[in-house]
Coordinates of C-alpha atoms in Angstrom, one line a residue:
Chain Q
M104 CA 86.2 -53.4 7.4
N105 CA 89.1 -54.8 5.6
F106 CA 91.6 -52.3 4.2
T107 CA 95.2 -52.4 3.2
I108 CA 98.0 -49.8 3.5
R109 CA 100.6 -49.9 0.8
T110 CA 103.3 -47.7 -0.8
A111 CA 101.9 -45.5 -3.5
T112 CA 103.0 -46.1 -7.1
V113 CA 102.9 -43.7 -10.1
E114 CA 99.5 -45.2 -11.0
D115 CA 98.0 -43.7 -7.8
C116 CA 98.7 -40.1 -8.8
K117 CA 95.2 -39.5 -10.2
D118 CA 93.6 -40.7 -6.9
I119 CA 96.2 -38.8 -4.8
R120 CA 95.3 -35.6 -6.7
R121 CA 91.6 -36.3 -6.3
M122 CA 91.9 -36.8 -2.6
M123 CA 94.1 -33.7 -2.3
S124 CA 91.3 -31.7 -3.8
E125 CA 88.8 -33.3 -1.4
L126 CA 91.0 -32.5 1.6
A127 CA 91.6 -29.0 0.4
E128 CA 87.9 -28.4 0.0
Y129 CA 87.3 -29.7 3.6
L130 CA 90.1 -27.4 4.9
N131 CA 88.7 -24.5 2.8
I132 CA 92.1 -23.9 1.2
T133 CA 91.5 -25.0 -2.4
D134 CA 93.5 -21.9 -3.6
Q135 CA 96.6 -23.4 -2.1
I136 CA 96.7 -26.4 -4.6
T137 CA 98.6 -25.6 -7.7
I138 CA 100.3 -28.9 -8.4
T139 CA 98.9 -31.2 -11.1
Q140 CA 98.7 -35.0 -11.5
K141 CA 101.7 -34.6 -13.9
D142 CA 103.7 -32.8 -11.2
L143 CA 103.0 -35.5 -8.7
K144 CA 104.2 -38.2 -11.1
Q145 CA 107.4 -36.3 -11.8
D146 CA 108.1 -35.1 -8.3
G147 CA 107.2 -38.3 -6.4
F148 CA 108.1 -41.1 -8.7
S149 CA 111.3 -40.2 -10.5
K150 CA 114.9 -41.0 -9.5
N151 CA 115.2 -38.6 -6.5
P152 CA 111.6 -38.3 -5.3
L153 CA 110.6 -35.0 -3.5
F154 CA 108.0 -36.8 -1.5
H155 CA 106.7 -40.3 -0.6
A156 CA 103.1 -41.5 -0.3
I157 CA 101.1 -44.4 1.0
I158 CA 97.6 -45.4 0.0
A159 CA 94.7 -46.9 2.0
E160 CA 92.6 -49.2 -0.2
V161 CA 89.4 -51.2 0.4
P162 CA 88.3 -54.3 -1.5
E163 CA 86.0 -54.0 -4.6
Q164 CA 82.9 -54.8 -2.6
H165 CA 83.4 -51.7 -0.4
K166 CA 84.0 -49.3 -3.3
T167 CA 82.3 -45.9 -3.2
K168 CA 79.3 -45.0 -5.3
D169 CA 81.8 -43.4 -7.7
G170 CA 83.8 -46.6 -7.9
H171 CA 86.8 -45.6 -5.8
T172 CA 88.7 -48.2 -3.9
K173 CA 91.6 -45.9 -3.0
I174 CA 90.0 -44.1 -0.1
G175 CA 92.8 -42.6 1.9
F176 CA 96.4 -41.5 1.6
S177 CA 99.3 -39.9 3.4
M178 CA 102.1 -37.8 1.8
Y179 CA 105.3 -37.5 3.8
F180 CA 109.0 -36.7 3.4
Y181 CA 112.1 -36.4 5.5
I182 CA 113.3 -33.2 7.1
Y183 CA 116.1 -32.4 9.6
S184 CA 116.0 -31.0 13.1
W185 CA 118.1 -30.6 16.2
K186 CA 117.2 -34.2 16.9
G187 CA 118.5 -35.4 13.5
Q188 CA 116.5 -36.8 10.6
T189 CA 112.7 -36.4 11.2
V190 CA 109.7 -37.6 9.2
F191 CA 107.2 -34.9 8.2
M192 CA 103.7 -35.9 7.4
E193 CA 102.3 -33.3 4.9
D194 CA 98.9 -34.8 4.4
L195 CA 96.7 -37.4 6.1
Y196 CA 93.3 -38.0 4.5
V197 CA 90.5 -40.6 4.7
M198 CA 87.3 -40.2 2.7
P199 CA 84.4 -39.2 5.0
E200 CA 82.4 -42.4 4.6
F201 CA 85.5 -44.5 5.7
R202 CA 86.3 -42.5 8.9
G203 CA 86.1 -44.0 12.4
K204 CA 87.4 -47.4 11.2
G205 CA 91.0 -47.1 12.2
I206 CA 92.2 -46.2 8.7
G207 CA 93.7 -42.8 9.7
K208 CA 95.5 -44.4 12.6
A209 CA 96.9 -47.1 10.4
L210 CA 98.1 -44.5 7.9
I211 CA 99.9 -42.4 10.5
S212 CA 101.3 -45.5 12.2
K213 CA 102.7 -46.6 8.9
V214 CA 104.3 -43.2 8.3
A215 CA 105.9 -43.4 11.8
Q216 CA 107.1 -46.9 11.2
L217 CA 108.7 -46.0 7.8
G218 CA 110.2 -43.0 9.5
R219 CA 111.7 -45.1 12.3
D220 CA 113.0 -47.5 9.7
A221 CA 114.8 -44.6 8.0
G222 CA 116.4 -43.6 11.3
C223 CA 114.0 -40.9 12.6
T224 CA 113.0 -40.5 16.2
Q225 CA 110.1 -38.1 15.7
L226 CA 107.2 -37.3 13.4
K227 CA 106.2 -33.7 12.7
F228 CA 103.1 -32.3 11.0
T229 CA 100.6 -29.4 11.1
V230 CA 96.9 -29.3 11.9
L231 CA 94.4 -26.5 11.6
N232 CA 93.2 -25.4 15.1
W233 CA 89.5 -25.3 14.1
D234 CA 89.7 -29.0 12.9
K235 CA 88.9 -30.3 16.4
K236 CA 88.4 -33.9 15.3
A237 CA 91.9 -34.0 13.7
L238 CA 93.5 -32.2 16.7
D239 CA 91.8 -34.6 19.2
F240 CA 92.9 -37.5 17.0
Y241 CA 96.5 -36.5 17.1
L242 CA 96.5 -35.5 20.8
N243 CA 94.9 -38.9 21.6
Q244 CA 98.1 -40.4 20.3
D245 CA 100.2 -38.3 22.6
S246 CA 101.4 -35.9 20.0
T247 CA 102.7 -32.6 21.3
D248 CA 101.1 -29.3 20.2
L249 CA 104.3 -27.2 19.7
T250 CA 102.2 -24.1 19.0
S251 CA 100.0 -24.3 22.1
D252 CA 102.7 -25.6 24.4
L253 CA 105.8 -23.7 23.2
G254 CA 104.5 -20.9 21.0
Y255 CA 105.7 -22.2 17.6
H256 CA 104.2 -20.3 14.7
Y257 CA 104.3 -21.8 11.2
M258 CA 105.3 -19.1 8.7
C259 CA 105.4 -18.8 4.9
C260 CA 106.9 -16.4 2.4
H261 CA 105.4 -16.8 -1.0
G262 CA 104.4 -14.9 -4.2
D263 CA 105.8 -11.5 -4.7
A264 CA 107.3 -11.4 -1.2
F265 CA 109.3 -14.6 -1.9
Q266 CA 110.5 -13.2 -5.3
M267 CA 111.6 -9.9 -3.6
M268 CA 113.4 -11.8 -0.9
A269 CA 115.3 -13.9 -3.3
D270 CA 116.1 -10.8 -5.5
K271 CA 117.7 -9.1 -2.5
S272 CA 120.5 -11.8 -2.4
S273 CA 123.5 -10.2 -4.1
A274 CA 125.4 -13.4 -4.9
Chain R
M49 CA 130.5 -3.9 8.3
N50 CA 131.8 -6.2 5.6
F51 CA 130.6 -9.8 5.7
T52 CA 130.3 -12.6 3.3
I53 CA 127.6 -15.3 2.9
R54 CA 128.8 -18.6 1.6
T55 CA 127.9 -22.3 1.4
A56 CA 128.9 -24.2 4.4
T57 CA 131.6 -26.9 4.2
V58 CA 132.3 -29.9 6.4
E59 CA 134.9 -27.7 8.2
D60 CA 132.1 -25.4 9.4
C61 CA 130.4 -28.1 11.5
K62 CA 132.1 -27.2 14.7
D63 CA 130.9 -23.6 14.4
I64 CA 127.5 -24.6 13.3
R65 CA 127.2 -26.8 16.3
R66 CA 128.4 -24.0 18.5
M67 CA 125.9 -21.5 17.1
M68 CA 123.1 -24.1 17.4
S69 CA 123.9 -24.2 21.1
E70 CA 123.9 -20.4 21.3
L71 CA 120.5 -20.3 19.5
A72 CA 119.0 -23.0 21.7
E73 CA 120.1 -21.2 24.8
Y74 CA 118.4 -18.0 23.5
L75 CA 115.3 -19.9 22.7
N76 CA 115.4 -21.7 26.0
I77 CA 115.2 -25.2 24.3
T78 CA 118.7 -26.6 24.9
D79 CA 117.0 -30.0 25.8
Q80 CA 116.0 -30.3 22.1
I81 CA 119.5 -30.5 20.7
T82 CA 120.8 -34.1 20.6
I83 CA 122.8 -34.0 17.5
T84 CA 126.6 -33.8 17.6
Q85 CA 129.2 -32.3 15.4
K86 CA 129.9 -35.7 14.0
D87 CA 126.2 -36.1 13.1
L88 CA 126.3 -32.8 11.3
K89 CA 129.3 -33.9 9.3
Q90 CA 127.7 -37.1 8.4
D91 CA 124.2 -35.9 7.7
G92 CA 125.0 -32.7 5.9
F93 CA 128.1 -33.4 4.0
S94 CA 127.9 -36.9 2.7
K95 CA 126.6 -38.1 -0.7
N96 CA 122.9 -37.5 -0.1
P97 CA 122.8 -34.6 2.5
L98 CA 119.8 -34.4 4.8
F99 CA 120.3 -30.6 5.1
H100 CA 122.1 -27.7 3.6
A101 CA 123.7 -24.7 5.4
I102 CA 125.2 -21.3 4.7
I103 CA 127.6 -19.3 6.8
A104 CA 127.9 -15.6 7.5
E105 CA 131.6 -14.7 8.0
V106 CA 133.3 -11.4 9.0
P107 CA 137.0 -10.5 8.3
E108 CA 139.6 -11.2 10.9
Q109 CA 139.7 -7.6 12.2
H110 CA 136.0 -8.0 13.3
K111 CA 136.4 -11.3 15.0
T112 CA 134.8 -11.8 18.4
K113 CA 136.7 -11.6 21.6
D114 CA 136.7 -15.5 21.5
G115 CA 138.2 -15.4 18.0
H116 CA 135.2 -16.3 16.0
T117 CA 134.8 -15.1 12.4
K118 CA 131.9 -17.4 11.6
I119 CA 129.1 -15.3 13.2
G120 CA 125.9 -16.5 11.6
F121 CA 124.3 -19.4 9.8
S122 CA 121.2 -20.8 8.3
M123 CA 120.3 -24.5 8.0
Y124 CA 117.7 -25.3 5.3
F125 CA 116.3 -28.2 3.3
Y126 CA 113.6 -29.0 0.7
I127 CA 110.1 -30.1 1.5
Y128 CA 107.0 -30.6 -0.6
S129 CA 103.6 -28.9 -0.5
W130 CA 100.5 -28.4 -2.5
K131 CA 102.5 -25.7 -4.3
G132 CA 105.3 -28.2 -5.2
Q133 CA 108.8 -28.1 -4.0
T134 CA 109.3 -25.6 -1.1
V135 CA 112.4 -24.5 0.8
F136 CA 112.2 -24.8 4.5
M137 CA 114.5 -22.8 6.7
E138 CA 115.1 -24.7 9.9
D139 CA 117.5 -22.2 11.6
L140 CA 118.5 -18.6 11.1
Y141 CA 121.1 -17.2 13.6
V142 CA 123.3 -14.2 13.9
M143 CA 125.5 -13.7 17.0
P144 CA 124.1 -11.0 19.2
E145 CA 126.9 -8.4 18.7
F146 CA 126.5 -8.7 14.9
R147 CA 122.7 -8.1 14.8
G148 CA 121.1 -5.0 13.2
K149 CA 123.7 -5.0 10.3
G150 CA 121.7 -6.7 7.7
I151 CA 123.3 -10.1 8.1
G152 CA 120.1 -12.0 9.0
K153 CA 118.4 -10.4 6.0
A154 CA 121.3 -11.5 3.8
L155 CA 121.1 -15.0 5.1
I156 CA 117.3 -15.4 4.6
S157 CA 117.6 -13.8 1.1
K158 CA 120.3 -16.3 0.2
V159 CA 118.1 -19.2 1.3
A160 CA 115.2 -17.8 -0.7
Q161 CA 117.5 -17.4 -3.8
L162 CA 118.9 -20.9 -3.5
G163 CA 115.4 -22.2 -3.1
R164 CA 114.2 -20.3 -6.2
D165 CA 117.2 -21.6 -8.1
A166 CA 116.0 -25.1 -7.1
G167 CA 112.5 -24.5 -8.4
C168 CA 110.7 -23.4 -5.2
T169 CA 108.1 -20.7 -5.1
Q170 CA 107.9 -20.4 -1.4
L171 CA 109.9 -20.4 1.8
K172 CA 108.5 -21.9 5.0
F173 CA 109.9 -21.7 8.6
T174 CA 108.8 -21.5 12.2
V175 CA 109.2 -18.8 14.8
L176 CA 108.5 -18.7 18.5
N177 CA 105.6 -16.2 19.3
W178 CA 107.4 -14.6 22.2
D179 CA 110.4 -13.8 20.1
K180 CA 108.9 -10.5 18.9
K181 CA 112.1 -9.3 17.3
A182 CA 112.3 -12.3 15.1
L183 CA 108.5 -12.2 14.3
D184 CA 108.7 -8.5 13.4
F185 CA 111.8 -9.2 11.3
Y186 CA 109.9 -11.9 9.3
L187 CA 106.7 -9.9 9.0
N188 CA 108.6 -6.9 7.8
Q189 CA 109.6 -9.0 4.8
D190 CA 105.9 -9.7 4.1
S191 CA 106.0 -13.3 5.4
T192 CA 102.6 -14.7 6.3
D193 CA 101.9 -16.0 9.8
L194 CA 100.0 -19.2 8.9
T195 CA 99.3 -19.8 12.6
S196 CA 97.8 -16.4 13.3
D197 CA 96.1 -16.0 10.0
L198 CA 94.9 -19.6 9.2
G199 CA 95.2 -21.4 12.5
Y200 CA 98.0 -23.8 11.6
H201 CA 99.5 -25.6 14.6
Y202 CA 102.9 -27.2 14.4
M203 CA 102.8 -30.7 15.9
C204 CA 105.3 -33.3 17.0
C205 CA 105.2 -36.9 18.1
H206 CA 108.4 -38.0 19.7
G207 CA 109.9 -40.2 22.4
D208 CA 107.7 -43.1 23.7
A209 CA 104.7 -41.8 21.8
F210 CA 106.6 -42.0 18.5
Q211 CA 107.8 -45.5 19.3
M212 CA 104.3 -46.7 20.2
M213 CA 102.8 -45.1 17.1
A214 CA 105.4 -46.9 14.9
D215 CA 104.8 -50.2 16.8
K216 CA 101.1 -50.1 16.0
S217 CA 101.8 -50.4 12.3
S218 CA 101.1 -54.1 11.4
A219 CA 103.1 -54.3 8.2

């Protein structure tokens, strides 16, 4: 199937938000999405964007029954590590009916390429351990599981705990 | 013990690099450090810094036998998530002889406060699961272990695998 991978524009925010909801539903973490389409427009497409995104698109004749031609996306940004600048892929999503056609692989390769162009030597991301298909997909591309191999745990402080932690700072 | 927490300047890069080595040695991952003091100067203290850092400092009378007064640091930067802008703490380190005095807590609180000031509602970071002291420290502050609780694995694609992934992108 023909598809194209391209940089997202502000006009894609509606579809990005839709696909984020679809992804969150699949991952059973819908409660973790609080950002709106408006937030995405402001945060990703203003002067100093907080994230970047790419879109996978199919021609009109392959559109979904709901009329969608934007059928996959990846959100990424740059972080820093002991190996210098690093590209972090926050989301990778392809709509179920378009899986198994190399679109996910094309998206992650594009993120890696853009990262390399920006001077990165590595790509980091997270995956849920029960999502065996995703885990196999990544391991098939020789990604390293830092959690299984080295014991890295991904941690978060949010809500009241975050507020209390910030309050404790005297300065 | 008196100590101060302050924003790092370019003059701190030598001590940051020294403490990164000490931390890497403790974590048994010295092979993962490839950045130099010069990289830190360039990446953290030029016009568009790739990271931020804060320093914990003690008065001269409490300096180490090697003459160090900069005895702890945290490196952090901003990422993005489904909850919007998020502060990510890449490193948190206090020299062994200065632990148990609230310096680590003061550093993480400062990072949370700076993150909140920048509009974040959460702090993310990683910890190694065998580092029980660090894990307990974070859990005592009501941090959530996304790996234990939700199954998040932290993944990395680097070296030849990263180059091959980037090469596969056609555009």
